[in-house]
Amino acid sequence: MQLENKIVIVTGGASGIGGAISRVLVRRGAKVVVVDINADAGALLEAELGEQVIFLDGDVSREETAQSAVSTAIERFGGLTGLVNNAHASRQAPFLDLTKDMWDLSFSTGFTATRNFMLAAHPQLARSGGSIVNFGSGAALDGQPTQAAYAASKEAIRGLSRVVANEWATEEIRVNVVSPMALTDGVEAWSEAAPELYQRSLANVPLGRFGDPETDVAPIVAFLLSDDSAYMTGQTLMADGGAHKLY
Ligand SMILES: NC(=O)c1ccc[n+]([C@@H]2O[C@H](COP(=O)([O-])OP(=O)(O)OC[C@H]3O[C@@H](n4cnc5c(N)ncnc54)[C@H](O)[C@@H]3O)[C@@H](O)[C@H]2O)c1
């Protein structure tokens, strides 16, 4: 589907799955405000994609970043029709060993950032009948050991998404969640460092491979931002090769 006339904020949009989303959205005609702390990757992306992309060097855990992303979309592109809350940083440790800083990192970059960006984007999305795509995780659904801070933040995002999907439906704003499994540089490094764990994860994927960020995950996000998904809200879409089936 094409995304001409769409103006979208992508958090963590400079690399990994977010970078793939930024590329696919631009290829399909959207204008994208990329918010990321990786200024080098952001500059490269701007050089690659040209004037359809604006990079905003910003930390999503800072409250003012959300408003400045929305202001950038309005000033440079004339409005906002979509929001992708993709950024999320976290550290893994057994529950008993998780420090306050680890909890704060996962909630400030995951749940709180998602909430702040949704609130900041609301006035524009209400005008455009906009679409929000938030991010969940199979590790949270499974309750994977060492992931308490990450899982709690991810499931808080899913709970928030369902409530707001109901509350903002009257304004034609849709809120959905994508739960991906994709071979990013980070996952590739992990697969080399922990090959047995990687093979065990792979064994749980019916389609037999980790997804490609650009061809397997980003098109699902593009679909949710497009008018083709106009009758879908409050859903979690598993982009994970069949590893999880939600009922
Ligand atoms: N990769 C997977 O298989 C997988 C599985 C389940 C869920 N997810 C979720 O998908 C999303 C993307 O995952 P990924 O693997 O591409 O992540 P990643 O860590 O590879 O990339 C995240 C991007 O966010 C940016 N970022 C990190 N902290 C930031 C901050 N404070 N402010 C702004 N930008 C920041 C990074 O610079 C990077 O560009 C995340 O929400 C993640 O939890 C990924």
mmCIF file of C-alpha atoms and ligand atoms in Angstrom:
data_model
loop_
_atom_site.group_PDB
_atom_site.id
_atom_site.type_symbol
_atom_site.label_atom_id
_atom_site.label_comp_id
_atom_site.label_asym_id
_atom_site.label_seq_id
_atom_site.Cartn_x
_atom_site.Cartn_y
_atom_site.Cartn_z
ATOM 1 C CA MET A 1 0.000 0.000 0.000
ATOM 2 C CA GLN A 2 1.088 3.544 -0.650
ATOM 3 C CA LEU A 3 1.513 6.184 2.056
ATOM 4 C CA GLU A 4 1.440 9.455 0.142
ATOM 5 C CA ASN A 5 0.030 12.248 2.331
ATOM 6 C CA LYS A 6 1.138 10.434 5.483
ATOM 7 C CA ILE A 7 3.403 12.236 7.952
ATOM 8 C CA VAL A 8 4.806 9.949 10.615
ATOM 9 C CA ILE A 9 7.055 10.166 13.682
ATOM 10 C CA VAL A 10 9.242 7.076 14.184
ATOM 11 C CA THR A 11 11.033 6.869 17.548
ATOM 12 C CA GLY A 12 14.289 4.927 17.497
ATOM 13 C CA GLY A 13 13.943 5.302 13.736
ATOM 14 C CA ALA A 14 17.620 5.639 12.853
ATOM 15 C CA SER A 15 18.672 1.994 13.087
ATOM 16 C CA GLY A 16 17.457 -1.552 13.756
ATOM 17 C CA ILE A 17 13.769 -2.206 13.137
ATOM 18 C CA GLY A 18 13.092 1.537 13.381
ATOM 19 C CA GLY A 19 15.587 2.248 10.573
ATOM 20 C CA ALA A 20 13.853 -0.340 8.401
ATOM 21 C CA ILE A 21 10.472 1.255 9.171
ATOM 22 C CA SER A 22 11.776 4.728 8.237
ATOM 23 C CA ARG A 23 13.111 3.413 4.902
ATOM 24 C CA VAL A 24 9.940 1.518 3.974
ATOM 25 C CA LEU A 25 7.647 4.428 4.896
ATOM 26 C CA VAL A 26 9.680 6.843 2.763
ATOM 27 C CA ARG A 27 9.757 4.391 -0.150
ATOM 28 C CA ARG A 28 5.964 4.253 0.009
ATOM 29 C CA GLY A 29 5.652 8.024 -0.120
ATOM 30 C CA ALA A 30 5.414 9.092 3.539
ATOM 31 C CA LYS A 31 7.292 11.945 5.180
ATOM 32 C CA VAL A 32 9.049 10.855 8.352
ATOM 33 C CA VAL A 33 10.400 12.568 11.474
ATOM 34 C CA VAL A 34 13.012 10.206 12.901
ATOM 35 C CA VAL A 35 13.729 10.635 16.624
ATOM 36 C CA ASP A 36 16.844 8.881 17.912
ATOM 37 C CA ILE A 37 19.870 9.323 20.191
ATOM 38 C CA ASN A 38 22.188 7.884 17.525
ATOM 39 C CA ALA A 39 23.116 11.070 15.677
ATOM 40 C CA ASP A 40 25.542 9.330 13.301
ATOM 41 C CA ALA A 41 22.924 6.841 12.121
ATOM 42 C CA GLY A 42 20.384 9.678 11.861
ATOM 43 C CA ALA A 43 22.688 11.758 9.658
ATOM 44 C CA LEU A 44 23.369 8.746 7.400
ATOM 45 C CA LEU A 45 19.645 8.089 7.075
ATOM 46 C CA GLU A 46 18.950 11.721 6.156
ATOM 47 C CA ALA A 47 21.685 11.571 3.507
ATOM 48 C CA GLU A 48 20.254 8.308 2.146
ATOM 49 C CA LEU A 49 16.570 9.224 2.104
ATOM 50 C CA GLY A 50 16.693 12.936 1.283
ATOM 51 C CA GLU A 51 14.081 15.551 1.995
ATOM 52 C CA GLN A 52 11.295 13.140 2.964
ATOM 53 C CA VAL A 53 13.132 12.572 6.253
ATOM 54 C CA ILE A 54 14.023 14.894 9.095
ATOM 55 C CA PHE A 55 16.263 13.592 11.841
ATOM 56 C CA LEU A 56 15.683 14.879 15.360
ATOM 57 C CA ASP A 57 18.517 14.130 17.772
ATOM 58 C CA GLY A 58 16.486 13.415 20.885
ATOM 59 C CA ASP A 59 16.152 11.081 23.856
ATOM 60 C CA VAL A 60 12.600 9.708 24.096
ATOM 61 C CA SER A 61 12.905 9.443 27.885
ATOM 62 C CA ARG A 62 12.934 13.259 28.103
ATOM 63 C CA GLU A 63 9.409 14.642 28.214
ATOM 64 C CA GLU A 64 10.154 17.634 25.941
ATOM 65 C CA THR A 65 11.357 15.377 23.087
ATOM 66 C CA ALA A 66 7.800 14.288 22.245
ATOM 67 C CA GLN A 67 6.522 17.842 21.868
ATOM 68 C CA SER A 68 9.528 18.887 19.835
ATOM 69 C CA ALA A 69 9.004 15.920 17.454
ATOM 70 C CA VAL A 70 5.371 16.936 16.933
ATOM 71 C CA SER A 71 6.354 20.602 16.419
ATOM 72 C CA THR A 72 8.980 19.515 13.867
ATOM 73 C CA ALA A 73 6.387 17.492 11.928
ATOM 74 C CA ILE A 74 4.008 20.482 11.865
ATOM 75 C CA GLU A 75 6.626 23.099 10.961
ATOM 76 C CA ARG A 76 8.527 21.077 8.357
ATOM 77 C CA PHE A 77 5.836 18.810 6.879
ATOM 78 C CA GLY A 78 2.576 20.586 7.741
ATOM 79 C CA GLY A 79 1.000 18.152 10.227
ATOM 80 C CA LEU A 80 1.041 14.614 11.575
ATOM 81 C CA THR A 81 -0.956 11.497 10.630
ATOM 82 C CA GLY A 82 0.967 8.694 12.333
ATOM 83 C CA LEU A 83 3.166 7.795 15.281
ATOM 84 C CA VAL A 84 5.415 4.744 15.678
ATOM 85 C CA ASN A 85 6.657 4.223 19.256
ATOM 86 C CA ASN A 86 9.506 1.850 18.412
ATOM 87 C CA ALA A 87 12.402 2.965 20.674
ATOM 88 C CA HIS A 88 12.922 0.951 23.848
ATOM 89 C CA ALA A 89 16.163 0.432 25.783
ATOM 90 C CA SER A 90 16.507 -2.165 28.528
ATOM 91 C CA ARG A 91 18.974 -4.286 30.504
ATOM 92 C CA GLN A 92 18.457 -7.923 31.456
ATOM 93 C CA ALA A 93 18.990 -9.375 34.944
ATOM 94 C CA PRO A 94 17.149 -11.753 37.290
ATOM 95 C CA PHE A 95 14.317 -9.994 39.148
ATOM 96 C CA LEU A 96 16.273 -10.014 42.444
ATOM 97 C CA ASP A 97 19.226 -8.285 40.780
ATOM 98 C CA LEU A 98 17.407 -5.590 38.829
ATOM 99 C CA THR A 99 18.529 -2.145 39.983
ATOM 100 C CA LYS A 100 16.414 1.009 40.139
ATOM 101 C CA ASP A 101 18.372 2.363 37.158
ATOM 102 C CA MET A 102 17.464 -0.737 35.121
ATOM 103 C CA TRP A 103 13.781 -0.345 35.970
ATOM 104 C CA ASP A 104 13.939 3.381 35.198
ATOM 105 C CA LEU A 105 15.636 2.800 31.826
ATOM 106 C CA SER A 106 13.016 0.328 30.635
ATOM 107 C CA PHE A 107 10.041 2.377 31.813
ATOM 108 C CA SER A 108 11.349 5.818 30.780
ATOM 109 C CA THR A 109 12.290 4.757 27.224
ATOM 110 C CA GLY A 110 9.407 2.256 26.823
ATOM 111 C CA PHE A 111 6.143 2.901 28.639
ATOM 112 C CA THR A 112 6.576 6.575 29.638
ATOM 113 C CA ALA A 113 7.983 7.606 26.266
ATOM 114 C CA THR A 114 5.104 5.838 24.490
ATOM 115 C CA ARG A 115 2.592 7.614 26.756
ATOM 116 C CA ASN A 116 4.252 11.032 26.284
ATOM 117 C CA PHE A 117 4.424 10.741 22.491
ATOM 118 C CA MET A 118 0.771 9.616 22.320
ATOM 119 C CA LEU A 119 -0.305 12.613 24.423
ATOM 120 C CA ALA A 120 1.813 15.068 22.418
ATOM 121 C CA ALA A 121 0.573 13.677 19.082
ATOM 122 C CA HIS A 122 -3.113 13.554 20.048
ATOM 123 C CA PRO A 123 -4.221 17.035 18.836
ATOM 124 C CA GLN A 124 -2.749 16.447 15.362
ATOM 125 C CA LEU A 125 -3.908 12.826 15.111
ATOM 126 C CA ALA A 126 -7.441 13.854 16.084
ATOM 127 C CA ARG A 127 -7.432 16.223 13.112
ATOM 128 C CA SER A 128 -6.128 13.653 10.635
ATOM 129 C CA GLY A 129 -7.841 10.457 11.812
ATOM 130 C CA GLY A 130 -4.371 9.222 12.647
ATOM 131 C CA SER A 131 -2.805 5.890 13.470
ATOM 132 C CA ILE A 132 -0.513 4.918 16.348
ATOM 133 C CA VAL A 133 1.707 1.832 16.270
ATOM 134 C CA ASN A 134 3.239 0.797 19.589
ATOM 135 C CA PHE A 135 5.686 -2.037 20.219
ATOM 136 C CA GLY A 136 5.273 -5.212 22.285
ATOM 137 C CA SER A 137 7.466 -8.275 22.681
ATOM 138 C CA GLY A 138 7.173 -12.058 22.664
ATOM 139 C CA ALA A 139 9.630 -12.116 25.593
ATOM 140 C CA ALA A 140 6.995 -10.242 27.625
ATOM 141 C CA LEU A 141 4.193 -12.608 26.558
ATOM 142 C CA ASP A 142 6.340 -15.608 27.527
ATOM 143 C CA GLY A 143 7.610 -14.135 30.793
ATOM 144 C CA GLN A 144 11.167 -14.824 29.708
ATOM 145 C CA PRO A 145 13.589 -15.005 32.688
ATOM 146 C CA THR A 146 15.768 -11.889 33.249
ATOM 147 C CA GLN A 147 13.248 -9.703 31.387
ATOM 148 C CA ALA A 148 11.084 -8.438 34.286
ATOM 149 C CA ALA A 149 11.742 -4.714 33.719
ATOM 150 C CA TYR A 150 11.355 -5.028 29.950
ATOM 151 C CA ALA A 151 8.314 -7.333 30.077
ATOM 152 C CA ALA A 152 6.471 -5.159 32.616
ATOM 153 C CA SER A 153 7.052 -2.063 30.473
ATOM 154 C CA LYS A 154 6.006 -3.853 27.255
ATOM 155 C CA GLU A 155 2.789 -5.228 28.771
ATOM 156 C CA ALA A 156 2.022 -1.784 30.249
ATOM 157 C CA ILE A 157 2.307 -0.448 26.687
ATOM 158 C CA ARG A 158 -0.166 -3.092 25.451
ATOM 159 C CA GLY A 159 -2.634 -2.301 28.254
ATOM 160 C CA LEU A 160 -2.413 1.420 27.547
ATOM 161 C CA SER A 161 -2.869 0.768 23.822
ATOM 162 C CA ARG A 162 -6.122 -1.167 24.338
ATOM 163 C CA VAL A 163 -7.610 1.506 26.615
ATOM 164 C CA VAL A 164 -6.663 4.392 24.342
ATOM 165 C CA ALA A 165 -7.881 2.482 21.271
ATOM 166 C CA ASN A 166 -11.318 2.503 22.930
ATOM 167 C CA GLU A 167 -11.141 6.092 24.214
ATOM 168 C CA TRP A 168 -9.875 7.697 20.995
ATOM 169 C CA ALA A 169 -11.935 5.612 18.552
ATOM 170 C CA THR A 170 -14.585 8.361 18.501
ATOM 171 C CA GLU A 171 -11.897 10.671 17.121
ATOM 172 C CA GLU A 172 -10.975 8.079 14.469
ATOM 173 C CA ILE A 173 -7.537 7.586 16.018
ATOM 174 C CA ARG A 174 -6.434 3.951 15.858
ATOM 175 C CA VAL A 175 -3.932 2.355 18.246
ATOM 176 C CA ASN A 176 -2.359 -1.020 17.502
ATOM 177 C CA VAL A 177 0.697 -2.933 18.696
ATOM 178 C CA VAL A 178 3.291 -4.854 16.681
ATOM 179 C CA SER A 179 5.300 -7.572 18.398
ATOM 180 C CA PRO A 180 8.292 -8.362 16.184
ATOM 181 C CA MET A 181 11.047 -10.915 15.978
ATOM 182 C CA ALA A 182 13.774 -9.644 13.681
ATOM 183 C CA LEU A 183 17.409 -10.143 12.926
ATOM 184 C CA THR A 184 18.791 -6.695 13.712
ATOM 185 C CA ASP A 185 22.521 -6.043 14.225
ATOM 186 C CA GLY A 186 21.904 -6.391 17.981
ATOM 187 C CA VAL A 187 20.175 -9.781 17.609
ATOM 188 C CA GLU A 188 22.901 -10.921 15.210
ATOM 189 C CA ALA A 189 25.597 -10.049 17.770
ATOM 190 C CA TRP A 190 23.608 -11.946 20.423
ATOM 191 C CA SER A 191 23.285 -14.981 18.105
ATOM 192 C CA GLU A 192 27.078 -15.087 17.809
ATOM 193 C CA ALA A 193 27.631 -14.590 21.548
ATOM 194 C CA ALA A 194 24.991 -17.144 22.624
ATOM 195 C CA PRO A 195 24.536 -19.588 19.712
ATOM 196 C CA GLU A 196 22.711 -22.216 21.801
ATOM 197 C CA LEU A 197 20.119 -19.740 23.060
ATOM 198 C CA TYR A 198 19.717 -18.430 19.528
ATOM 199 C CA GLN A 199 19.140 -21.936 18.145
ATOM 200 C CA ARG A 200 16.593 -22.607 20.904
ATOM 201 C CA SER A 201 14.678 -19.421 19.993
ATOM 202 C CA LEU A 202 14.795 -20.355 16.348
ATOM 203 C CA ALA A 203 13.366 -23.813 17.098
ATOM 204 C CA ASN A 204 10.200 -22.069 18.377
ATOM 205 C CA VAL A 205 9.589 -20.235 15.100
ATOM 206 C CA PRO A 206 7.335 -22.271 12.767
ATOM 207 C CA LEU A 207 8.545 -20.312 9.733
ATOM 208 C CA GLY A 208 12.086 -21.350 10.692
ATOM 209 C CA ARG A 209 13.905 -18.034 10.651
ATOM 210 C CA PHE A 210 14.199 -14.680 12.389
ATOM 211 C CA GLY A 211 12.373 -11.960 10.476
ATOM 212 C CA ASP A 212 14.019 -9.408 8.253
ATOM 213 C CA PRO A 213 13.355 -5.897 9.667
ATOM 214 C CA GLU A 214 12.721 -4.409 6.230
ATOM 215 C CA THR A 215 10.729 -7.121 4.459
ATOM 216 C CA ASP A 216 9.006 -8.876 7.381
ATOM 217 C CA VAL A 217 8.314 -6.232 10.041
ATOM 218 C CA ALA A 218 8.257 -2.754 8.452
ATOM 219 C CA PRO A 219 5.492 -3.643 5.913
ATOM 220 C CA ILE A 220 3.189 -4.611 8.805
ATOM 221 C CA VAL A 221 3.798 -1.221 10.422
ATOM 222 C CA ALA A 222 3.176 0.457 7.050
ATOM 223 C CA PHE A 223 -0.126 -1.437 6.761
ATOM 224 C CA LEU A 224 -1.224 -0.243 10.225
ATOM 225 C CA LEU A 225 -0.382 3.357 9.292
ATOM 226 C CA SER A 226 -2.277 3.107 6.022
ATOM 227 C CA ASP A 227 -5.977 3.445 5.258
ATOM 228 C CA ASP A 228 -6.036 -0.282 4.402
ATOM 229 C CA SER A 229 -6.222 -0.996 8.149
ATOM 230 C CA ALA A 230 -8.935 1.621 8.801
ATOM 231 C CA TYR A 231 -11.168 -0.976 10.527
ATOM 232 C CA MET A 232 -8.479 -2.288 12.909
ATOM 233 C CA THR A 233 -7.765 -0.888 16.360
ATOM 234 C CA GLY A 234 -6.681 -2.186 19.751
ATOM 235 C CA GLN A 235 -4.957 -5.200 18.191
ATOM 236 C CA THR A 236 -1.573 -6.800 18.753
ATOM 237 C CA LEU A 237 -0.065 -8.114 15.511
ATOM 238 C CA MET A 238 2.602 -10.774 15.937
ATOM 239 C CA ALA A 239 5.353 -10.308 13.327
ATOM 240 C CA ASP A 240 7.274 -13.305 14.596
ATOM 241 C CA GLY A 241 7.072 -16.169 12.100
ATOM 242 C CA GLY A 242 4.223 -17.801 14.015
ATOM 243 C CA ALA A 243 6.119 -18.120 17.322
ATOM 244 C CA HIS A 244 3.086 -16.828 19.271
ATOM 245 C CA LYS A 245 -0.621 -17.095 18.515
ATOM 246 C CA LEU A 246 -2.903 -14.695 20.373
ATOM 247 C CA TYR A 247 -6.522 -15.622 21.072
HETATM 248 N N1 LIG B 1 14.634 -7.191 17.501
HETATM 249 C C1 LIG B 1 13.695 -8.021 17.924
HETATM 250 O O1 LIG B 1 13.664 -9.209 17.555
HETATM 251 C C2 LIG B 1 12.616 -7.551 18.860
HETATM 252 C C3 LIG B 1 11.826 -8.502 19.529
HETATM 253 C C4 LIG B 1 10.783 -8.056 20.328
HETATM 254 C C5 LIG B 1 10.525 -6.691 20.453
HETATM 255 N N2 LIG B 1 11.336 -5.799 19.807
HETATM 256 C C6 LIG B 1 11.009 -4.368 19.955
HETATM 257 O O2 LIG B 1 11.096 -3.727 18.690
HETATM 258 C C7 LIG B 1 11.561 -2.386 18.845
HETATM 259 C C8 LIG B 1 12.824 -2.161 18.025
HETATM 260 O O3 LIG B 1 13.770 -3.139 18.388
HETATM 261 P P1 LIG B 1 15.260 -3.161 17.795
HETATM 262 O O4 LIG B 1 15.743 -4.552 18.004
HETATM 263 O O5 LIG B 1 15.306 -2.561 16.431
HETATM 264 O O6 LIG B 1 16.000 -2.199 18.839
HETATM 265 P P2 LIG B 1 17.464 -1.553 18.702
HETATM 266 O O7 LIG B 1 17.966 -1.494 20.107
HETATM 267 O O8 LIG B 1 18.281 -2.297 17.694
HETATM 268 O O9 LIG B 1 17.180 -0.120 18.080
HETATM 269 C C9 LIG B 1 16.506 0.832 18.783
HETATM 270 C C10 LIG B 1 16.745 2.225 18.202
HETATM 271 O O10 LIG B 1 16.298 3.078 19.243
HETATM 272 C C11 LIG B 1 17.300 4.037 19.506
HETATM 273 N N3 LIG B 1 17.208 4.431 20.915
HETATM 274 C C12 LIG B 1 17.613 3.740 22.010
HETATM 275 N N4 LIG B 1 17.366 4.459 23.126
HETATM 276 C C13 LIG B 1 16.785 5.614 22.720
HETATM 277 C C14 LIG B 1 16.322 6.770 23.403
HETATM 278 N N5 LIG B 1 16.402 6.868 24.731
HETATM 279 N N6 LIG B 1 15.786 7.773 22.675
HETATM 280 C C15 LIG B 1 15.720 7.707 21.318
HETATM 281 N N7 LIG B 1 16.149 6.639 20.620
HETATM 282 C C16 LIG B 1 16.686 5.607 21.315
HETATM 283 C C17 LIG B 1 18.625 3.369 19.165
HETATM 284 O O11 LIG B 1 19.650 4.346 18.927
HETATM 285 C C18 LIG B 1 18.232 2.565 17.936
HETATM 286 O O12 LIG B 1 18.344 3.364 16.765
HETATM 287 C C19 LIG B 1 11.761 -2.199 20.351
HETATM 288 O O13 LIG B 1 10.572 -1.674 20.923
HETATM 289 C C20 LIG B 1 11.980 -3.609 20.843
HETATM 290 O O14 LIG B 1 11.693 -3.745 22.220
HETATM 291 C C21 LIG B 1 12.381 -6.191 19.042
#
